[in-house]
Amino acid sequence: MFDASTLAAYLIAAAVLVFIPGPGTAWIVAQSAAGGTARGIQAAFGLETATLIHALAAGLGLSALLATSALAFEVLKYAGAAYLIWLGIKAWRGGPATTAAAAADAPPPARISARQVYWRSVMTGVLNPKVALFFLAFLPQFVHPERGMVWLQFLVLGALLSLIGLSNSLILSFAVGRFGRRFGGGGGRWKERLTGSVFIALGLRLAVQQR
């Protein structure tokens, strides 16, 4: 399906793109800081699931709609921004009490389940139109229609990118999770506020982006 030179060029380019810090990195760091290594790993799998969805959508031609339709781009962009900001506000409001006395009387904050973290991460990745446009611009350079099954070529390339991204995110999750346990103890309010601040910042960043 791919010759050795094409595959090697793609893997090098994909690795460089993955290792450059971006919104995905900020998302993993925030989740790992708030909930430890396990939560960072759950977020990583969610983001990489979104990567596969975008790759398949690009292969089926759905991403072309975002490239040609300003309305579709704007709708998806603001939906994603609103979702991230909503998560940020929820994290800010959901932290534990600030004083020791209040903390003693207040019930412990509800833990976010692995399923919630995973699906939030999937939604965060899927609702980012910039990612869809990136796949539409980046992956076709390595796809050869004359070899047939274009959608499968897109999916294979997306899977390779996802594996590289997952490896990077797992390392990041372990590093940040270990840092959080050593210096932050349990799940203090600062962790929730840090997470909420990152979510809101990502949402605002997405809202002001242009095609």
PDB file of C-alpha atoms in Angstrom:
ATOM      1  CA  MET A   1       0.000   0.000   0.000  1.00  0.00           C
ATOM      2  CA  PHE A   2       2.927   2.349   0.761  1.00  0.00           C
ATOM      3  CA  ASP A   3       6.492   2.234  -0.480  1.00  0.00           C
ATOM      4  CA  ALA A   4       9.339   2.440   2.024  1.00  0.00           C
ATOM      5  CA  SER A   5      10.390   6.004   1.173  1.00  0.00           C
ATOM      6  CA  THR A   6       6.849   7.378   1.446  1.00  0.00           C
ATOM      7  CA  LEU A   7       6.258   5.612   4.743  1.00  0.00           C
ATOM      8  CA  ALA A   8       9.561   6.784   6.207  1.00  0.00           C
ATOM      9  CA  ALA A   9       8.895  10.400   5.187  1.00  0.00           C
ATOM     10  CA  TYR A  10       5.425  10.235   6.704  1.00  0.00           C
ATOM     11  CA  LEU A  11       6.628   8.767  10.012  1.00  0.00           C
ATOM     12  CA  ILE A  12       9.304  11.448  10.375  1.00  0.00           C
ATOM     13  CA  ALA A  13       6.858  14.245   9.594  1.00  0.00           C
ATOM     14  CA  ALA A  14       4.227  12.769  11.918  1.00  0.00           C
ATOM     15  CA  ALA A  15       6.713  12.436  14.781  1.00  0.00           C
ATOM     16  CA  VAL A  16       7.814  16.051  14.416  1.00  0.00           C
ATOM     17  CA  LEU A  17       4.200  17.247  14.419  1.00  0.00           C
ATOM     18  CA  VAL A  18       3.309  15.155  17.465  1.00  0.00           C
ATOM     19  CA  PHE A  19       6.256  16.319  19.554  1.00  0.00           C
ATOM     20  CA  ILE A  20       5.527  20.017  18.940  1.00  0.00           C
ATOM     21  CA  PRO A  21       3.445  21.152  21.974  1.00  0.00           C
ATOM     22  CA  GLY A  22      -0.115  22.149  21.107  1.00  0.00           C
ATOM     23  CA  PRO A  23      -3.703  21.998  22.423  1.00  0.00           C
ATOM     24  CA  GLY A  24      -3.525  18.218  22.722  1.00  0.00           C
ATOM     25  CA  THR A  25      -0.469  18.492  24.931  1.00  0.00           C
ATOM     26  CA  ALA A  26      -2.199  21.064  27.120  1.00  0.00           C
ATOM     27  CA  TRP A  27      -5.239  18.789  27.411  1.00  0.00           C
ATOM     28  CA  ILE A  28      -3.152  15.802  28.554  1.00  0.00           C
ATOM     29  CA  VAL A  29      -1.167  17.911  31.015  1.00  0.00           C
ATOM     30  CA  ALA A  30      -4.332  19.355  32.540  1.00  0.00           C
ATOM     31  CA  GLN A  31      -6.016  15.976  32.893  1.00  0.00           C
ATOM     32  CA  SER A  32      -2.896  14.347  34.369  1.00  0.00           C
ATOM     33  CA  ALA A  33      -2.384  17.218  36.819  1.00  0.00           C
ATOM     34  CA  ALA A  34      -5.991  17.039  37.964  1.00  0.00           C
ATOM     35  CA  GLY A  35      -6.453  13.281  38.189  1.00  0.00           C
ATOM     36  CA  GLY A  36      -3.053  11.635  38.002  1.00  0.00           C
ATOM     37  CA  THR A  37      -1.497   9.290  35.480  1.00  0.00           C
ATOM     38  CA  ALA A  38      -4.599   7.143  35.021  1.00  0.00           C
ATOM     39  CA  ARG A  39      -6.729  10.103  34.024  1.00  0.00           C
ATOM     40  CA  GLY A  40      -4.058  11.318  31.619  1.00  0.00           C
ATOM     41  CA  ILE A  41      -3.958   7.883  29.976  1.00  0.00           C
ATOM     42  CA  GLN A  42      -7.743   7.862  29.620  1.00  0.00           C
ATOM     43  CA  ALA A  43      -7.592  11.302  27.998  1.00  0.00           C
ATOM     44  CA  ALA A  44      -4.833  10.113  25.672  1.00  0.00           C
ATOM     45  CA  PHE A  45      -6.919   7.217  24.381  1.00  0.00           C
ATOM     46  CA  GLY A  46      -9.840   9.591  23.853  1.00  0.00           C
ATOM     47  CA  LEU A  47      -7.798  12.066  21.827  1.00  0.00           C
ATOM     48  CA  GLU A  48      -6.314   9.315  19.668  1.00  0.00           C
ATOM     49  CA  THR A  49      -9.770   7.884  19.030  1.00  0.00           C
ATOM     50  CA  ALA A  50     -10.670  11.327  17.687  1.00  0.00           C
ATOM     51  CA  THR A  51      -7.553  11.178  15.512  1.00  0.00           C
ATOM     52  CA  LEU A  52      -8.792   7.956  13.901  1.00  0.00           C
ATOM     53  CA  ILE A  53     -12.242   9.464  13.378  1.00  0.00           C
ATOM     54  CA  HIS A  54     -10.736  12.486  11.618  1.00  0.00           C
ATOM     55  CA  ALA A  55      -8.537  10.247   9.469  1.00  0.00           C
ATOM     56  CA  LEU A  56     -11.509   8.150   8.378  1.00  0.00           C
ATOM     57  CA  ALA A  57     -13.610  11.261   7.764  1.00  0.00           C
ATOM     58  CA  ALA A  58     -10.862  12.712   5.585  1.00  0.00           C
ATOM     59  CA  GLY A  59     -10.696   9.471   3.640  1.00  0.00           C
ATOM     60  CA  LEU A  60     -14.453   9.504   3.069  1.00  0.00           C
ATOM     61  CA  GLY A  61     -14.351  13.134   1.960  1.00  0.00           C
ATOM     62  CA  LEU A  62     -16.260  14.577   4.907  1.00  0.00           C
ATOM     63  CA  SER A  63     -13.422  16.894   5.886  1.00  0.00           C
ATOM     64  CA  ALA A  64     -13.659  18.523   2.460  1.00  0.00           C
ATOM     65  CA  LEU A  65     -16.989  19.956   3.581  1.00  0.00           C
ATOM     66  CA  LEU A  66     -15.242  21.954   6.305  1.00  0.00           C
ATOM     67  CA  ALA A  67     -12.703  23.226   3.798  1.00  0.00           C
ATOM     68  CA  THR A  68     -15.363  24.491   1.378  1.00  0.00           C
ATOM     69  CA  SER A  69     -18.214  25.514   3.681  1.00  0.00           C
ATOM     70  CA  ALA A  70     -17.646  28.506   5.928  1.00  0.00           C
ATOM     71  CA  LEU A  71     -20.918  27.803   7.759  1.00  0.00           C
ATOM     72  CA  ALA A  72     -19.975  24.198   8.566  1.00  0.00           C
ATOM     73  CA  PHE A  73     -16.591  25.331   9.843  1.00  0.00           C
ATOM     74  CA  GLU A  74     -18.080  28.051  12.049  1.00  0.00           C
ATOM     75  CA  VAL A  75     -20.774  25.772  13.483  1.00  0.00           C
ATOM     76  CA  LEU A  76     -18.269  23.074  14.427  1.00  0.00           C
ATOM     77  CA  LYS A  77     -15.790  25.635  15.741  1.00  0.00           C
ATOM     78  CA  TYR A  78     -18.225  27.336  18.088  1.00  0.00           C
ATOM     79  CA  ALA A  79     -19.703  24.032  19.211  1.00  0.00           C
ATOM     80  CA  GLY A  80     -16.230  22.859  20.177  1.00  0.00           C
ATOM     81  CA  ALA A  81     -15.367  26.159  21.873  1.00  0.00           C
ATOM     82  CA  ALA A  82     -18.607  26.149  23.872  1.00  0.00           C
ATOM     83  CA  TYR A  83     -18.007  22.556  24.955  1.00  0.00           C
ATOM     84  CA  LEU A  84     -14.491  23.311  26.208  1.00  0.00           C
ATOM     85  CA  ILE A  85     -15.554  26.469  28.040  1.00  0.00           C
ATOM     86  CA  TRP A  86     -18.441  24.563  29.649  1.00  0.00           C
ATOM     87  CA  LEU A  87     -15.994  21.908  30.877  1.00  0.00           C
ATOM     88  CA  GLY A  88     -13.733  24.657  32.228  1.00  0.00           C
ATOM     89  CA  ILE A  89     -16.516  26.370  34.157  1.00  0.00           C
ATOM     90  CA  LYS A  90     -17.670  23.023  35.525  1.00  0.00           C
ATOM     91  CA  ALA A  91     -14.137  22.232  36.723  1.00  0.00           C
ATOM     92  CA  TRP A  92     -13.818  25.631  38.406  1.00  0.00           C
ATOM     93  CA  ARG A  93     -17.134  25.212  40.215  1.00  0.00           C
ATOM     94  CA  GLY A  94     -16.510  21.609  41.166  1.00  0.00           C
ATOM     95  CA  GLY A  95     -13.347  22.028  43.249  1.00  0.00           C
ATOM     96  CA  PRO A  96     -13.263  21.287  46.989  1.00  0.00           C
ATOM     97  CA  ALA A  97     -13.828  23.939  49.642  1.00  0.00           C
ATOM     98  CA  THR A  98     -11.089  26.497  50.256  1.00  0.00           C
ATOM     99  CA  THR A  99     -10.997  26.480  54.074  1.00  0.00           C
ATOM    100  CA  ALA A 100     -10.147  23.601  56.363  1.00  0.00           C
ATOM    101  CA  ALA A 101     -13.392  23.971  58.323  1.00  0.00           C
ATOM    102  CA  ALA A 102     -15.521  23.988  55.190  1.00  0.00           C
ATOM    103  CA  ALA A 103     -13.581  21.058  53.797  1.00  0.00           C
ATOM    104  CA  ALA A 104     -14.325  19.052  56.938  1.00  0.00           C
ATOM    105  CA  ASP A 105     -18.076  19.611  56.595  1.00  0.00           C
ATOM    106  CA  ALA A 106     -18.341  19.343  52.813  1.00  0.00           C
ATOM    107  CA  PRO A 107     -18.831  15.997  51.060  1.00  0.00           C
ATOM    108  CA  PRO A 108     -15.917  14.807  48.919  1.00  0.00           C
ATOM    109  CA  PRO A 109     -16.081  15.981  45.304  1.00  0.00           C
ATOM    110  CA  ALA A 110     -17.474  13.479  42.831  1.00  0.00           C
ATOM    111  CA  ARG A 111     -14.786  11.669  40.911  1.00  0.00           C
ATOM    112  CA  ILE A 112     -14.902  11.747  37.146  1.00  0.00           C
ATOM    113  CA  SER A 113     -15.206   8.252  35.760  1.00  0.00           C
ATOM    114  CA  ALA A 114     -12.823   6.815  33.195  1.00  0.00           C
ATOM    115  CA  ARG A 115     -15.646   6.741  30.674  1.00  0.00           C
ATOM    116  CA  GLN A 116     -16.367  10.451  31.194  1.00  0.00           C
ATOM    117  CA  VAL A 117     -12.721  11.403  30.724  1.00  0.00           C
ATOM    118  CA  TYR A 118     -12.480   9.253  27.609  1.00  0.00           C
ATOM    119  CA  TRP A 119     -15.604  10.624  25.939  1.00  0.00           C
ATOM    120  CA  ARG A 120     -14.801  14.217  26.876  1.00  0.00           C
ATOM    121  CA  SER A 121     -11.443  13.771  25.178  1.00  0.00           C
ATOM    122  CA  VAL A 122     -13.049  12.224  22.094  1.00  0.00           C
ATOM    123  CA  MET A 123     -15.491  15.120  21.846  1.00  0.00           C
ATOM    124  CA  THR A 124     -12.708  17.662  22.344  1.00  0.00           C
ATOM    125  CA  GLY A 125     -10.757  16.197  19.439  1.00  0.00           C
ATOM    126  CA  VAL A 126     -13.706  15.645  17.116  1.00  0.00           C
ATOM    127  CA  LEU A 127     -15.145  19.128  17.633  1.00  0.00           C
ATOM    128  CA  ASN A 128     -11.934  20.857  16.546  1.00  0.00           C
ATOM    129  CA  PRO A 129     -12.321  21.807  12.851  1.00  0.00           C
ATOM    130  CA  LYS A 130      -8.656  22.749  12.638  1.00  0.00           C
ATOM    131  CA  VAL A 131      -7.777  19.095  13.160  1.00  0.00           C
ATOM    132  CA  ALA A 132     -10.095  18.074  10.333  1.00  0.00           C
ATOM    133  CA  LEU A 133      -8.546  20.622   7.994  1.00  0.00           C
ATOM    134  CA  PHE A 134      -5.082  19.518   9.055  1.00  0.00           C
ATOM    135  CA  PHE A 135      -5.853  15.950   8.050  1.00  0.00           C
ATOM    136  CA  LEU A 136      -7.259  17.114   4.745  1.00  0.00           C
ATOM    137  CA  ALA A 137      -4.075  19.063   4.016  1.00  0.00           C
ATOM    138  CA  PHE A 138      -1.470  16.710   5.486  1.00  0.00           C
ATOM    139  CA  LEU A 139      -2.520  13.127   4.791  1.00  0.00           C
ATOM    140  CA  PRO A 140      -3.262  13.404   1.031  1.00  0.00           C
ATOM    141  CA  GLN A 141       0.428  14.117   0.397  1.00  0.00           C
ATOM    142  CA  PHE A 142       1.136  10.483   1.272  1.00  0.00           C
ATOM    143  CA  VAL A 143      -1.919   8.852  -0.321  1.00  0.00           C
ATOM    144  CA  HIS A 144      -1.693   7.229  -3.766  1.00  0.00           C
ATOM    145  CA  PRO A 145      -5.148   6.865  -5.373  1.00  0.00           C
ATOM    146  CA  GLU A 146      -3.736   4.629  -8.104  1.00  0.00           C
ATOM    147  CA  ARG A 147      -3.109   1.975  -5.438  1.00  0.00           C
ATOM    148  CA  GLY A 148      -6.803   1.826  -4.575  1.00  0.00           C
ATOM    149  CA  MET A 149      -8.793   1.864  -1.317  1.00  0.00           C
ATOM    150  CA  VAL A 150      -8.081   5.520  -0.571  1.00  0.00           C
ATOM    151  CA  TRP A 151     -10.160   5.460   2.606  1.00  0.00           C
ATOM    152  CA  LEU A 152      -8.043   2.590   3.942  1.00  0.00           C
ATOM    153  CA  GLN A 153      -4.824   4.462   3.167  1.00  0.00           C
ATOM    154  CA  PHE A 154      -6.150   7.438   5.131  1.00  0.00           C
ATOM    155  CA  LEU A 155      -7.096   5.167   8.018  1.00  0.00           C
ATOM    156  CA  VAL A 156      -3.690   3.448   8.091  1.00  0.00           C
ATOM    157  CA  LEU A 157      -1.889   6.803   8.073  1.00  0.00           C
ATOM    158  CA  GLY A 158      -4.196   8.052  10.800  1.00  0.00           C
ATOM    159  CA  ALA A 159      -3.545   4.918  12.866  1.00  0.00           C
ATOM    160  CA  LEU A 160       0.220   5.417  12.602  1.00  0.00           C
ATOM    161  CA  LEU A 161      -0.127   9.048  13.654  1.00  0.00           C
ATOM    162  CA  SER A 162      -2.384   7.950  16.497  1.00  0.00           C
ATOM    163  CA  LEU A 163       0.190   5.420  17.745  1.00  0.00           C
ATOM    164  CA  ILE A 164       2.930   8.049  17.752  1.00  0.00           C
ATOM    165  CA  GLY A 165       0.636  10.518  19.524  1.00  0.00           C
ATOM    166  CA  LEU A 166      -0.433   7.893  22.054  1.00  0.00           C
ATOM    167  CA  SER A 167       3.179   7.063  22.912  1.00  0.00           C
ATOM    168  CA  ASN A 168       3.953  10.734  23.474  1.00  0.00           C
ATOM    169  CA  SER A 169       0.807  11.242  25.563  1.00  0.00           C
ATOM    170  CA  LEU A 170       1.501   8.190  27.741  1.00  0.00           C
ATOM    171  CA  ILE A 171       4.996   9.445  28.557  1.00  0.00           C
ATOM    172  CA  LEU A 172       3.568  12.886  29.326  1.00  0.00           C
ATOM    173  CA  SER A 173       0.829  11.396  31.504  1.00  0.00           C
ATOM    174  CA  PHE A 174       3.316   9.411  33.585  1.00  0.00           C
ATOM    175  CA  ALA A 175       5.593  12.433  34.003  1.00  0.00           C
ATOM    176  CA  VAL A 176       2.868  14.904  34.970  1.00  0.00           C
ATOM    177  CA  GLY A 177       1.010  12.350  37.095  1.00  0.00           C
ATOM    178  CA  ARG A 178       4.157  11.614  39.080  1.00  0.00           C
ATOM    179  CA  PHE A 179       4.833  15.326  39.528  1.00  0.00           C
ATOM    180  CA  GLY A 180       1.278  15.857  40.775  1.00  0.00           C
ATOM    181  CA  ARG A 181       1.487  13.079  43.339  1.00  0.00           C
ATOM    182  CA  ARG A 182       4.809  14.341  44.691  1.00  0.00           C
ATOM    183  CA  PHE A 183       3.944  18.019  44.983  1.00  0.00           C
ATOM    184  CA  GLY A 184       0.171  18.189  45.003  1.00  0.00           C
ATOM    185  CA  GLY A 185      -0.993  15.337  47.140  1.00  0.00           C
ATOM    186  CA  GLY A 186      -4.611  14.407  46.468  1.00  0.00           C
ATOM    187  CA  GLY A 187      -7.018  16.454  44.406  1.00  0.00           C
ATOM    188  CA  GLY A 188      -6.745  19.996  45.736  1.00  0.00           C
ATOM    189  CA  ARG A 189      -8.690  22.933  44.434  1.00  0.00           C
ATOM    190  CA  TRP A 190      -5.638  24.222  42.530  1.00  0.00           C
ATOM    191  CA  LYS A 191      -5.706  21.127  40.337  1.00  0.00           C
ATOM    192  CA  GLU A 192      -9.340  21.597  39.405  1.00  0.00           C
ATOM    193  CA  ARG A 193      -8.801  25.295  38.743  1.00  0.00           C
ATOM    194  CA  LEU A 194      -5.735  24.561  36.651  1.00  0.00           C
ATOM    195  CA  THR A 195      -7.745  22.076  34.620  1.00  0.00           C
ATOM    196  CA  GLY A 196     -10.645  24.509  34.259  1.00  0.00           C
ATOM    197  CA  SER A 197      -8.330  27.330  33.210  1.00  0.00           C
ATOM    198  CA  VAL A 198      -6.750  25.173  30.508  1.00  0.00           C
ATOM    199  CA  PHE A 199     -10.173  24.113  29.198  1.00  0.00           C
ATOM    200  CA  ILE A 200     -11.397  27.711  29.029  1.00  0.00           C
ATOM    201  CA  ALA A 201      -8.179  28.882  27.371  1.00  0.00           C
ATOM    202  CA  LEU A 202      -8.447  26.131  24.753  1.00  0.00           C
ATOM    203  CA  GLY A 203     -12.079  27.029  24.132  1.00  0.00           C
ATOM    204  CA  LEU A 204     -11.315  30.723  23.669  1.00  0.00           C
ATOM    205  CA  ARG A 205      -8.376  29.879  21.420  1.00  0.00           C
ATOM    206  CA  LEU A 206     -10.613  27.713  19.248  1.00  0.00           C
ATOM    207  CA  ALA A 207     -13.345  30.376  19.115  1.00  0.00           C
ATOM    208  CA  VAL A 208     -11.022  33.026  17.657  1.00  0.00           C
ATOM    209  CA  GLN A 209      -9.324  30.775  15.117  1.00  0.00           C
ATOM    210  CA  GLN A 210      -9.906  31.453  11.454  1.00  0.00           C
ATOM    211  CA  ARG A 211     -10.115  28.989   8.585  1.00  0.00           C
TER     212      ARG A 211
END
